[in-house]
PDB file of C-alpha atoms and ligand atoms in Angstrom:
ATOM      1  CA  MET A  10     -55.738-182.972   8.396  1.00 77.00           C
ATOM      2  CA  ASN A  11     -54.741-179.698  10.499  1.00 94.00           C
ATOM      3  CA  ARG A  12     -58.032-179.375  12.273  1.00 97.00           C
ATOM      4  CA  LEU A  13     -55.914-178.652  15.242  1.00 98.00           C
ATOM      5  CA  ARG A  14     -53.146-177.014  13.694  1.00 97.00           C
ATOM      6  CA  ASN A  15     -50.543-175.572  16.187  1.00 96.00           C
ATOM      7  CA  ARG A  16     -53.096-176.372  19.052  1.00 98.00           C
ATOM      8  CA  VAL A  17     -51.343-177.460  22.145  1.00 98.00           C
ATOM      9  CA  VAL A  18     -53.141-180.381  23.797  1.00 99.00           C
ATOM     10  CA  ILE A  19     -52.569-182.200  27.170  1.00 99.00           C
ATOM     11  CA  ILE A  20     -54.322-185.797  27.147  1.00 99.00           C
ATOM     12  CA  THR A  21     -54.316-187.641  30.453  1.00 99.00           C
ATOM     13  CA  GLY A  22     -54.765-191.359  30.632  1.00 98.00           C
ATOM     14  CA  ALA A  23     -52.905-191.788  27.449  1.00 98.00           C
ATOM     15  CA  ALA A  24     -51.265-194.904  28.109  1.00 98.00           C
ATOM     16  CA  GLY A  25     -53.507-196.976  26.051  1.00 98.00           C
ATOM     17  CA  GLY A  26     -57.159-197.180  24.990  1.00 98.00           C
ATOM     18  CA  MET A  27     -59.069-193.983  23.985  1.00 98.00           C
ATOM     19  CA  GLY A  28     -56.430-191.560  25.514  1.00 98.00           C
ATOM     20  CA  LYS A  29     -53.530-193.019  23.008  1.00 98.00           C
ATOM     21  CA  SER A  30     -56.364-192.912  20.166  1.00 98.00           C
ATOM     22  CA  GLU A  31     -56.951-189.454  20.813  1.00 98.00           C
ATOM     23  CA  ALA A  32     -53.292-188.435  21.312  1.00 98.00           C
ATOM     24  CA  ILE A  33     -52.318-190.009  17.771  1.00 98.00           C
ATOM     25  CA  LEU A  34     -55.350-188.603  16.327  1.00 98.00           C
ATOM     26  CA  PHE A  35     -54.948-184.915  17.606  1.00 98.00           C
ATOM     27  CA  ALA A  36     -51.382-185.275  16.639  1.00 98.00           C
ATOM     28  CA  GLN A  37     -52.284-186.368  13.014  1.00 98.00           C
ATOM     29  CA  GLU A  38     -54.556-183.217  12.651  1.00 98.00           C
ATOM     30  CA  GLY A  39     -51.588-180.725  13.417  1.00 98.00           C
ATOM     31  CA  ALA A  40     -51.417-180.701  17.353  1.00 98.00           C
ATOM     32  CA  LYS A  41     -48.694-180.692  19.457  1.00 98.00           C
ATOM     33  CA  VAL A  42     -49.747-183.284  22.295  1.00 98.00           C
ATOM     34  CA  LEU A  43     -48.412-183.833  25.730  1.00 99.00           C
ATOM     35  CA  ALA A  44     -49.471-187.268  26.682  1.00 99.00           C
ATOM     36  CA  THR A  45     -49.728-188.154  30.202  1.00 99.00           C
ATOM     37  CA  ASP A  46     -50.279-191.434  32.393  1.00 98.00           C
ATOM     38  CA  ASN A  47     -49.236-192.732  35.751  1.00 98.00           C
ATOM     39  CA  GLN A  48     -48.135-196.081  33.641  1.00 98.00           C
ATOM     40  CA  PHE A  49     -45.364-194.251  32.203  1.00 98.00           C
ATOM     41  CA  GLU A  50     -43.036-197.073  30.488  1.00 98.00           C
ATOM     42  CA  LYS A  51     -46.677-197.971  28.429  1.00 98.00           C
ATOM     43  CA  LEU A  52     -46.622-194.458  27.505  1.00 98.00           C
ATOM     44  CA  ASP A  53     -43.382-194.013  26.575  1.00 98.00           C
ATOM     45  CA  LYS A  54     -43.466-197.006  24.359  1.00 98.00           C
ATOM     46  CA  TRP A  55     -45.755-195.847  21.990  1.00 98.00           C
ATOM     47  CA  VAL A  56     -44.904-192.392  22.148  1.00 98.00           C
ATOM     48  CA  SER A  57     -41.191-193.207  21.005  1.00 98.00           C
ATOM     49  CA  GLU A  58     -42.842-194.888  17.795  1.00 98.00           C
ATOM     50  CA  ALA A  59     -45.170-192.210  17.210  1.00 98.00           C
ATOM     51  CA  GLN A  60     -42.145-189.686  17.463  1.00 98.00           C
ATOM     52  CA  LYS A  61     -40.711-191.705  14.557  1.00 97.00           C
ATOM     53  CA  GLU A  62     -43.668-191.362  12.584  1.00 96.00           C
ATOM     54  CA  LYS A  63     -43.020-187.517  12.818  1.00 95.00           C
ATOM     55  CA  LEU A  64     -46.106-186.810  14.872  1.00 98.00           C
ATOM     56  CA  THR A  65     -45.590-184.032  17.570  1.00 98.00           C
ATOM     57  CA  ILE A  66     -46.206-185.990  20.753  1.00 98.00           C
ATOM     58  CA  GLU A  67     -44.265-185.684  24.104  1.00 98.00           C
ATOM     59  CA  CYS A  68     -44.899-187.661  27.418  1.00 98.00           C
ATOM     60  CA  ILE A  69     -44.748-187.534  31.031  1.00 98.00           C
ATOM     61  CA  THR A  70     -45.386-189.331  34.137  1.00 98.00           C
ATOM     62  CA  HIS A  71     -48.822-187.953  35.728  1.00 98.00           C
ATOM     63  CA  ASP A  72     -50.629-188.921  38.945  1.00 99.00           C
ATOM     64  CA  VAL A  73     -54.141-186.607  38.052  1.00 99.00           C
ATOM     65  CA  THR A  74     -54.761-186.792  41.857  1.00 99.00           C
ATOM     66  CA  SER A  75     -52.022-184.789  42.879  1.00 98.00           C
ATOM     67  CA  GLU A  76     -51.687-181.013  42.482  1.00 98.00           C
ATOM     68  CA  ALA A  77     -47.869-181.098  42.380  1.00 98.00           C
ATOM     69  CA  SER A  78     -47.888-183.776  39.437  1.00 98.00           C
ATOM     70  CA  TRP A  79     -50.266-181.368  37.629  1.00 99.00           C
ATOM     71  CA  LYS A  80     -47.866-178.637  38.319  1.00 98.00           C
ATOM     72  CA  LYS A  81     -45.132-180.329  36.315  1.00 98.00           C
ATOM     73  CA  VAL A  82     -47.229-181.355  33.530  1.00 99.00           C
ATOM     74  CA  THR A  83     -48.258-178.017  32.870  1.00 98.00           C
ATOM     75  CA  ASP A  84     -44.727-176.688  33.386  1.00 98.00           C
ATOM     76  CA  LYS A  85     -43.234-179.121  30.600  1.00 98.00           C
ATOM     77  CA  ALA A  86     -46.205-178.157  28.379  1.00 98.00           C
ATOM     78  CA  ILE A  87     -45.075-174.494  28.833  1.00 98.00           C
ATOM     79  CA  LYS A  88     -41.473-175.595  28.327  1.00 98.00           C
ATOM     80  CA  LEU A  89     -42.405-177.609  25.177  1.00 98.00           C
ATOM     81  CA  TYR A  90     -44.674-175.568  23.417  1.00 98.00           C
ATOM     82  CA  GLY A  91     -45.087-172.249  24.783  1.00 98.00           C
ATOM     83  CA  LYS A  92     -49.010-172.745  25.602  1.00 98.00           C
ATOM     84  CA  ILE A  93     -51.875-174.862  26.362  1.00 98.00           C
ATOM     85  CA  ASP A  94     -55.063-174.698  24.342  1.00 98.00           C
ATOM     86  CA  ILE A  95     -56.662-177.750  25.050  1.00 99.00           C
ATOM     87  CA  LEU A  96     -57.010-180.437  27.775  1.00 99.00           C
ATOM     88  CA  VAL A  97     -58.483-183.672  27.726  1.00 99.00           C
ATOM     89  CA  ASN A  98     -59.355-185.389  31.063  1.00 99.00           C
ATOM     90  CA  ASN A  99     -59.696-188.828  29.741  1.00 98.00           C
ATOM     91  CA  ALA A 100     -57.633-190.705  33.035  1.00 98.00           C
ATOM     92  CA  GLY A 101     -60.004-193.006  34.642  1.00 98.00           C
ATOM     93  CA  VAL A 102     -60.627-196.015  36.510  1.00 98.00           C
ATOM     94  CA  TYR A 103     -63.663-198.801  36.450  1.00 96.00           C
ATOM     95  CA  PRO A 104     -63.977-200.942  39.562  1.00 94.00           C
ATOM     96  CA  PHE A 105     -65.556-204.116  38.610  1.00 88.00           C
ATOM     97  CA  ASN A 106     -68.480-205.699  41.010  1.00 86.00           C
ATOM     98  CA  GLY A 107     -68.632-202.072  42.160  1.00 90.00           C
ATOM     99  CA  SER A 108     -72.036-202.164  43.762  1.00 94.00           C
ATOM    100  CA  CYS A 109     -72.458-200.214  46.829  1.00 96.00           C
ATOM    101  CA  ASP A 110     -72.610-203.150  48.772  1.00 96.00           C
ATOM    102  CA  ASN A 111     -68.613-204.088  47.441  1.00 95.00           C
ATOM    103  CA  THR A 112     -67.440-200.674  47.539  1.00 96.00           C
ATOM    104  CA  ASP A 113     -65.681-199.614  50.732  1.00 97.00           C
ATOM    105  CA  LYS A 114     -64.541-196.089  51.638  1.00 98.00           C
ATOM    106  CA  ALA A 115     -60.925-196.488  50.552  1.00 98.00           C
ATOM    107  CA  LEU A 116     -62.266-197.707  47.268  1.00 97.00           C
ATOM    108  CA  TRP A 117     -64.731-194.873  46.718  1.00 98.00           C
ATOM    109  CA  ASP A 118     -62.158-192.432  47.660  1.00 98.00           C
ATOM    110  CA  LYS A 119     -59.763-193.783  45.133  1.00 98.00           C
ATOM    111  CA  VAL A 120     -62.529-193.530  42.225  1.00 98.00           C
ATOM    112  CA  ILE A 121     -63.495-190.403  43.291  1.00 98.00           C
ATOM    113  CA  ALA A 122     -60.035-188.910  43.444  1.00 98.00           C
ATOM    114  CA  ILE A 123     -58.956-190.158  40.238  1.00 98.00           C
ATOM    115  CA  ASN A 124     -62.263-189.752  37.835  1.00 98.00           C
ATOM    116  CA  LEU A 125     -63.831-186.455  39.525  1.00 99.00           C
ATOM    117  CA  THR A 126     -60.836-184.794  41.477  1.00 99.00           C
ATOM    118  CA  GLY A 127     -58.491-185.293  38.828  1.00 99.00           C
ATOM    119  CA  PRO A 128     -60.153-183.641  36.190  1.00 99.00           C
ATOM    120  CA  PHE A 129     -61.322-180.575  38.967  1.00 99.00           C
ATOM    121  CA  LEU A 130     -57.151-180.441  39.545  1.00 99.00           C
ATOM    122  CA  GLY A 131     -56.252-179.990  35.907  1.00 99.00           C
ATOM    123  CA  VAL A 132     -58.877-177.592  35.105  1.00 98.00           C
ATOM    124  CA  LYS A 133     -57.401-175.568  37.905  1.00 98.00           C
ATOM    125  CA  ALA A 134     -53.888-176.179  36.467  1.00 99.00           C
ATOM    126  CA  VAL A 135     -54.695-174.980  32.851  1.00 98.00           C
ATOM    127  CA  ILE A 136     -57.072-172.160  33.272  1.00 98.00           C
ATOM    128  CA  PRO A 137     -54.580-169.564  34.153  1.00 98.00           C
ATOM    129  CA  TYR A 138     -53.017-170.416  30.459  1.00 98.00           C
ATOM    130  CA  MET A 139     -55.942-170.548  28.438  1.00 98.00           C
ATOM    131  CA  LYS A 140     -56.990-166.979  30.328  1.00 98.00           C
ATOM    132  CA  LYS A 141     -53.771-165.503  29.513  1.00 97.00           C
ATOM    133  CA  ASN A 142     -54.413-167.083  25.613  1.00 96.00           C
ATOM    134  CA  LYS A 143     -58.160-165.545  25.634  1.00 98.00           C
ATOM    135  CA  GLN A 144     -59.103-168.814  24.360  1.00 98.00           C
ATOM    136  CA  GLY A 145     -59.269-172.807  25.520  1.00 98.00           C
ATOM    137  CA  VAL A 146     -61.279-175.730  25.304  1.00 98.00           C
ATOM    138  CA  ILE A 147     -61.947-178.696  27.703  1.00 99.00           C
ATOM    139  CA  VAL A 148     -62.958-181.957  27.187  1.00 99.00           C
ATOM    140  CA  ASN A 149     -64.195-184.098  30.100  1.00 99.00           C
ATOM    141  CA  VAL A 150     -64.426-187.976  29.661  1.00 98.00           C
ATOM    142  CA  SER A 151     -67.224-188.706  31.693  1.00 98.00           C
ATOM    143  CA  SER A 152     -69.531-192.190  30.438  1.00 98.00           C
ATOM    144  CA  ILE A 153     -72.923-193.133  29.660  1.00 97.00           C
ATOM    145  CA  ALA A 154     -72.486-194.184  33.333  1.00 97.00           C
ATOM    146  CA  GLY A 155     -72.568-190.296  34.270  1.00 98.00           C
ATOM    147  CA  MET A 156     -76.110-190.176  32.872  1.00 97.00           C
ATOM    148  CA  VAL A 157     -78.025-193.238  34.035  1.00 96.00           C
ATOM    149  CA  GLY A 158     -77.362-195.677  36.947  1.00 95.00           C
ATOM    150  CA  GLY A 159     -76.332-199.397  37.108  1.00 92.00           C
ATOM    151  CA  ASN A 160     -72.550-199.220  36.557  1.00 93.00           C
ATOM    152  CA  GLY A 161     -71.543-199.229  40.192  1.00 96.00           C
ATOM    153  CA  ALA A 162     -71.806-196.562  43.294  1.00 97.00           C
ATOM    154  CA  ALA A 163     -68.324-194.651  43.035  1.00 98.00           C
ATOM    155  CA  TYR A 164     -67.830-194.875  39.132  1.00 97.00           C
ATOM    156  CA  THR A 165     -71.576-193.468  38.805  1.00 98.00           C
ATOM    157  CA  ALA A 166     -71.275-190.802  41.134  1.00 98.00           C
ATOM    158  CA  SER A 167     -67.872-189.791  39.978  1.00 98.00           C
ATOM    159  CA  LYS A 168     -68.923-189.781  35.989  1.00 98.00           C
ATOM    160  CA  GLY A 169     -72.143-187.756  37.004  1.00 98.00           C
ATOM    161  CA  GLY A 170     -70.234-185.507  39.031  1.00 98.00           C
ATOM    162  CA  LEU A 171     -67.901-184.971  35.971  1.00 98.00           C
ATOM    163  CA  ARG A 172     -70.780-184.312  33.811  1.00 98.00           C
ATOM    164  CA  LEU A 173     -72.198-181.471  36.301  1.00 98.00           C
ATOM    165  CA  LEU A 174     -69.044-180.076  36.917  1.00 98.00           C
ATOM    166  CA  THR A 175     -68.505-180.084  32.904  1.00 99.00           C
ATOM    167  CA  LYS A 176     -71.604-177.609  33.026  1.00 98.00           C
ATOM    168  CA  ASP A 177     -70.764-175.385  35.937  1.00 98.00           C
ATOM    169  CA  LEU A 178     -67.247-174.761  34.222  1.00 98.00           C
ATOM    170  CA  ALA A 179     -69.041-174.002  30.780  1.00 98.00           C
ATOM    171  CA  VAL A 180     -71.021-171.201  32.664  1.00 98.00           C
ATOM    172  CA  GLU A 181     -68.067-169.841  34.463  1.00 98.00           C
ATOM    173  CA  TYR A 182     -65.703-169.460  31.749  1.00 98.00           C
ATOM    174  CA  ALA A 183     -67.678-169.024  28.823  1.00 98.00           C
ATOM    175  CA  LYS A 184     -66.575-165.012  29.307  1.00 98.00           C
ATOM    176  CA  ASP A 185     -63.161-166.057  28.804  1.00 98.00           C
ATOM    177  CA  ASN A 186     -63.691-167.794  25.855  1.00 98.00           C
ATOM    178  CA  ILE A 187     -63.313-171.157  26.926  1.00 98.00           C
ATOM    179  CA  ARG A 188     -65.386-173.992  26.076  1.00 99.00           C
ATOM    180  CA  VAL A 189     -66.217-177.105  28.340  1.00 99.00           C
ATOM    181  CA  ASN A 190     -68.129-180.193  26.998  1.00 99.00           C
ATOM    182  CA  SER A 191     -68.457-183.742  28.122  1.00 99.00           C
ATOM    183  CA  LEU A 192     -68.005-187.040  26.046  1.00 98.00           C
ATOM    184  CA  HIS A 193     -70.198-189.761  27.287  1.00 98.00           C
ATOM    185  CA  PRO A 194     -68.861-193.216  25.903  1.00 97.00           C
ATOM    186  CA  GLY A 195     -70.899-196.751  25.898  1.00 96.00           C
ATOM    187  CA  GLY A 196     -68.671-199.707  25.942  1.00 94.00           C
ATOM    188  CA  VAL A 197     -65.505-199.344  24.041  1.00 96.00           C
ATOM    189  CA  LEU A 198     -62.827-202.327  23.741  1.00 95.00           C
ATOM    190  CA  THR A 199     -59.736-200.772  25.629  1.00 95.00           C
ATOM    191  CA  PRO A 200     -57.394-202.014  28.285  1.00 93.00           C
ATOM    192  CA  MET A 201     -60.376-201.100  30.434  1.00 93.00           C
ATOM    193  CA  THR A 202     -62.711-203.386  29.422  1.00 91.00           C
ATOM    194  CA  GLU A 203     -60.869-206.144  27.747  1.00 87.00           C
ATOM    195  CA  GLY A 204     -60.801-208.576  30.637  1.00 82.00           C
ATOM    196  CA  MET A 205     -64.590-208.091  30.984  1.00 80.00           C
ATOM    197  CA  VAL A 206     -65.460-208.817  27.566  1.00 81.00           C
ATOM    198  CA  LYS A 207     -63.776-212.064  27.657  1.00 79.00           C
ATOM    199  CA  GLY A 208     -66.232-213.059  30.603  1.00 76.00           C
ATOM    200  CA  ALA A 209     -69.000-215.759  30.316  1.00 70.00           C
ATOM    201  CA  GLY A 210     -72.121-214.108  28.279  1.00 70.00           C
ATOM    202  CA  MET A 211     -70.693-211.056  27.764  1.00 73.00           C
ATOM    203  CA  LYS A 212     -71.569-211.245  24.037  1.00 75.00           C
ATOM    204  CA  GLU A 213     -75.079-211.846  24.736  1.00 76.00           C
ATOM    205  CA  MET A 214     -75.298-209.082  27.491  1.00 73.00           C
ATOM    206  CA  ILE A 215     -73.155-206.663  24.724  1.00 80.00           C
ATOM    207  CA  LYS A 216     -75.749-207.444  22.273  1.00 76.00           C
ATOM    208  CA  SER A 217     -78.830-206.999  24.743  1.00 76.00           C
ATOM    209  CA  THR A 218     -77.729-203.325  26.116  1.00 79.00           C
ATOM    210  CA  SER A 219     -76.676-201.849  22.939  1.00 87.00           C
ATOM    211  CA  PRO A 220     -79.101-201.752  19.969  1.00 94.00           C
ATOM    212  CA  GLN A 221     -76.117-201.575  17.603  1.00 95.00           C
ATOM    213  CA  GLY A 222     -74.923-204.753  19.045  1.00 93.00           C
ATOM    214  CA  ARG A 223     -71.102-204.160  19.655  1.00 94.00           C
ATOM    215  CA  MET A 224     -68.580-202.304  21.380  1.00 94.00           C
ATOM    216  CA  ALA A 225     -66.842-198.932  20.147  1.00 96.00           C
ATOM    217  CA  ASP A 226     -63.021-198.815  18.693  1.00 97.00           C
ATOM    218  CA  PRO A 227     -61.145-196.268  20.482  1.00 98.00           C
ATOM    219  CA  ILE A 228     -60.985-194.251  17.258  1.00 98.00           C
ATOM    220  CA  GLU A 229     -64.614-193.735  17.277  1.00 98.00           C
ATOM    221  CA  LEU A 230     -64.436-192.002  20.590  1.00 98.00           C
ATOM    222  CA  ALA A 231     -60.964-189.970  19.518  1.00 98.00           C
ATOM    223  CA  ASN A 232     -62.983-188.722  16.606  1.00 98.00           C
ATOM    224  CA  ALA A 233     -65.913-187.553  19.263  1.00 98.00           C
ATOM    225  CA  ALA A 234     -63.365-185.950  21.383  1.00 99.00           C
ATOM    226  CA  LEU A 235     -61.665-184.234  18.046  1.00 98.00           C
ATOM    227  CA  PHE A 236     -64.682-182.517  16.912  1.00 98.00           C
ATOM    228  CA  LEU A 237     -65.391-181.093  20.585  1.00 98.00           C
ATOM    229  CA  ALA A 238     -61.956-180.091  20.603  1.00 98.00           C
ATOM    230  CA  SER A 239     -61.923-178.520  17.243  1.00 98.00           C
ATOM    231  CA  PRO A 240     -63.259-175.206  16.144  1.00 98.00           C
ATOM    232  CA  GLU A 241     -66.242-176.961  14.425  1.00 98.00           C
ATOM    233  CA  SER A 242     -67.961-177.368  17.578  1.00 98.00           C
ATOM    234  CA  SER A 243     -67.632-173.516  18.200  1.00 98.00           C
ATOM    235  CA  PHE A 244     -71.038-172.964  19.445  1.00 98.00           C
ATOM    236  CA  MET A 245     -71.006-176.091  22.080  1.00 98.00           C
ATOM    237  CA  THR A 246     -70.271-175.623  25.628  1.00 98.00           C
ATOM    238  CA  GLY A 247     -71.682-177.405  28.616  1.00 98.00           C
ATOM    239  CA  ALA A 248     -72.736-179.894  26.719  1.00 98.00           C
ATOM    240  CA  GLU A 249     -73.010-183.712  26.455  1.00 98.00           C
ATOM    241  CA  LEU A 250     -71.837-185.649  23.513  1.00 98.00           C
ATOM    242  CA  VAL A 251     -73.258-189.403  23.917  1.00 98.00           C
ATOM    243  CA  VAL A 252     -71.427-191.920  21.814  1.00 98.00           C
ATOM    244  CA  ASP A 253     -72.824-195.348  22.645  1.00 96.00           C
ATOM    245  CA  GLY A 254     -74.258-197.331  19.831  1.00 96.00           C
ATOM    246  CA  GLY A 255     -77.609-196.308  21.112  1.00 96.00           C
ATOM    247  CA  ALA A 256     -77.362-197.772  24.778  1.00 95.00           C
ATOM    248  CA  VAL A 257     -79.229-194.698  26.478  1.00 95.00           C
ATOM    249  CA  ALA A 258     -81.816-194.647  23.882  1.00 94.00           C
ATOM    250  CA  ARG A 259     -83.391-197.237  25.021  1.00 88.00           C
TER     251      ARG A 259
HETATM  252  N1  NAD B  12     -64.134-198.543  28.017  1.00 81.72           N
HETATM  253  C1  NAD B  12     -64.874-198.351  28.080  1.00 81.72           C
HETATM  254  O1  NAD B  12     -66.038-198.930  27.557  1.00 81.72           O
HETATM  255  C2  NAD B  12     -65.584-196.886  28.855  1.00 81.72           C
HETATM  256  C3  NAD B  12     -66.665-196.486  28.863  1.00 81.72           C
HETATM  257  C4  NAD B  12     -67.243-195.003  29.056  1.00 81.72           C
HETATM  258  C5  NAD B  12     -66.404-194.178  29.881  1.00 81.72           C
HETATM  259  N2  NAD B  12     -64.837-194.564  29.416  1.00 81.72           N
HETATM  260  C6  NAD B  12     -63.784-193.815  30.353  1.00 81.72           C
HETATM  261  O2  NAD B  12     -62.936-193.525  29.029  1.00 81.72           O
HETATM  262  C7  NAD B  12     -61.777-193.186  29.865  1.00 81.72           C
HETATM  263  C8  NAD B  12     -60.651-193.499  28.941  1.00 81.72           C
HETATM  264  O3  NAD B  12     -60.934-195.242  29.635  1.00 81.72           O
HETATM  265  P1  NAD B  12     -60.350-196.538  28.675  1.00 81.72           P
HETATM  266  O4  NAD B  12     -61.377-197.259  28.324  1.00 81.72           O
HETATM  267  O5  NAD B  12     -59.553-195.705  27.525  1.00 81.72           O
HETATM  268  O6  NAD B  12     -59.541-197.000  29.942  1.00 81.72           O
HETATM  269  P2  NAD B  12     -57.780-197.336  29.854  1.00 81.72           P
HETATM  270  O7  NAD B  12     -57.590-198.013  31.167  1.00 81.72           O
HETATM  271  O8  NAD B  12     -56.966-198.059  28.584  1.00 81.72           O
HETATM  272  O9  NAD B  12     -57.645-195.655  30.207  1.00 81.72           O
HETATM  273  C9  NAD B  12     -57.590-195.081  31.398  1.00 81.72           C
HETATM  274  C10 NAD B  12     -55.918-194.753  31.906  1.00 81.72           C
HETATM  275  O10 NAD B  12     -55.865-193.574  32.622  1.00 81.72           O
HETATM  276  C11 NAD B  12     -54.793-194.282  33.331  1.00 81.72           C
HETATM  277  N3  NAD B  12     -54.744-193.851  34.860  1.00 81.72           N
HETATM  278  C12 NAD B  12     -55.778-194.340  35.819  1.00 81.72           C
HETATM  279  N4  NAD B  12     -55.306-193.740  37.153  1.00 81.72           N
HETATM  280  C13 NAD B  12     -54.640-192.487  36.729  1.00 81.72           C
HETATM  281  C14 NAD B  12     -54.066-191.463  37.533  1.00 81.72           C
HETATM  282  N5  NAD B  12     -53.996-191.580  38.877  1.00 81.72           N
HETATM  283  N6  NAD B  12     -53.165-190.793  36.927  1.00 81.72           N
HETATM  284  C15 NAD B  12     -52.950-190.634  35.780  1.00 81.72           C
HETATM  285  N7  NAD B  12     -53.515-191.599  34.629  1.00 81.72           N
HETATM  286  C16 NAD B  12     -54.099-192.666  35.351  1.00 81.72           C
HETATM  287  C17 NAD B  12     -54.786-195.451  33.250  1.00 81.72           C
HETATM  288  O11 NAD B  12     -53.023-196.013  33.610  1.00 81.72           O
HETATM  289  C18 NAD B  12     -55.121-195.995  31.677  1.00 81.72           C
HETATM  290  O12 NAD B  12     -53.916-195.969  30.972  1.00 81.72           O
HETATM  291  C19 NAD B  12     -62.116-193.343  31.260  1.00 81.72           C
HETATM  292  O13 NAD B  12     -62.072-192.188  31.912  1.00 81.72           O
HETATM  293  C20 NAD B  12     -63.113-194.245  31.451  1.00 81.72           C
HETATM  294  O14 NAD B  12     -63.801-193.951  32.664  1.00 81.72           O
HETATM  295  C21 NAD B  12     -64.496-195.733  29.279  1.00 81.72           C
END
């Protein structure tokens, strides 16, 4: 409890999956959370329930690809809570069957816009507030697809780009006491993967690619994001935290 006491956190892509888990866990740890997503109805529904549990969570509709939308998010965080301490760039999309042959330019542009340009715009939006506070933490949710190939052209490029963007930001902002790290999940059971998991032969595929033989529960990733967001990781910046049941260790 209280590992993020009074920390103001923006978490994108929080309508479900990992983002929702992170938002609830961070609030349980004392944070004041602004949860965002472009699926606002879905987001608002669970946030209303969480507020009844006395968790400090508010929400706002958000398109991470739009600078104007980011401005509304930071304005709301400042209006609600007066500062911004932590940003979790969690929103993302995964195109199934996204091999290079199956990827037209429109799909490429969409995936890069959400998974890579979105976090870049988010960093630009929050950095002035973090500099003013003389502290900040950014967690970029990449993927093991940002480390090894085989997960589709645009997705792999976007998550690999986010991995290295993280390192550049870490170097650039260390002098401002702002830490930036990337989180690299393997397979996690979320709305993003639920359709895929039901597919024929998936159980066998998961067993053969993950040494632990299973997918993660979102809370297992939220716990890792909490570690990166909290002072417990104070000497980590520009680092990659892999949480994948051993998949890239093979
Ligand atoms: N589930 C996995 O196996 C897995 C593995 C590795 C990495 N990841 C990454 O973890 C993150 C969270 O994914 P998840 O598995 O919880 O999936 P999810 O689909 O539940 O969550 C992603 C959220 O991003 C939101 N989003 C999409 N486009 C947006 C936009 N333009 N603006 C604002 N929000 C937008 C979606 O509405 C959704 O709620 C993603 O970045 C994903 O790439 C997931």
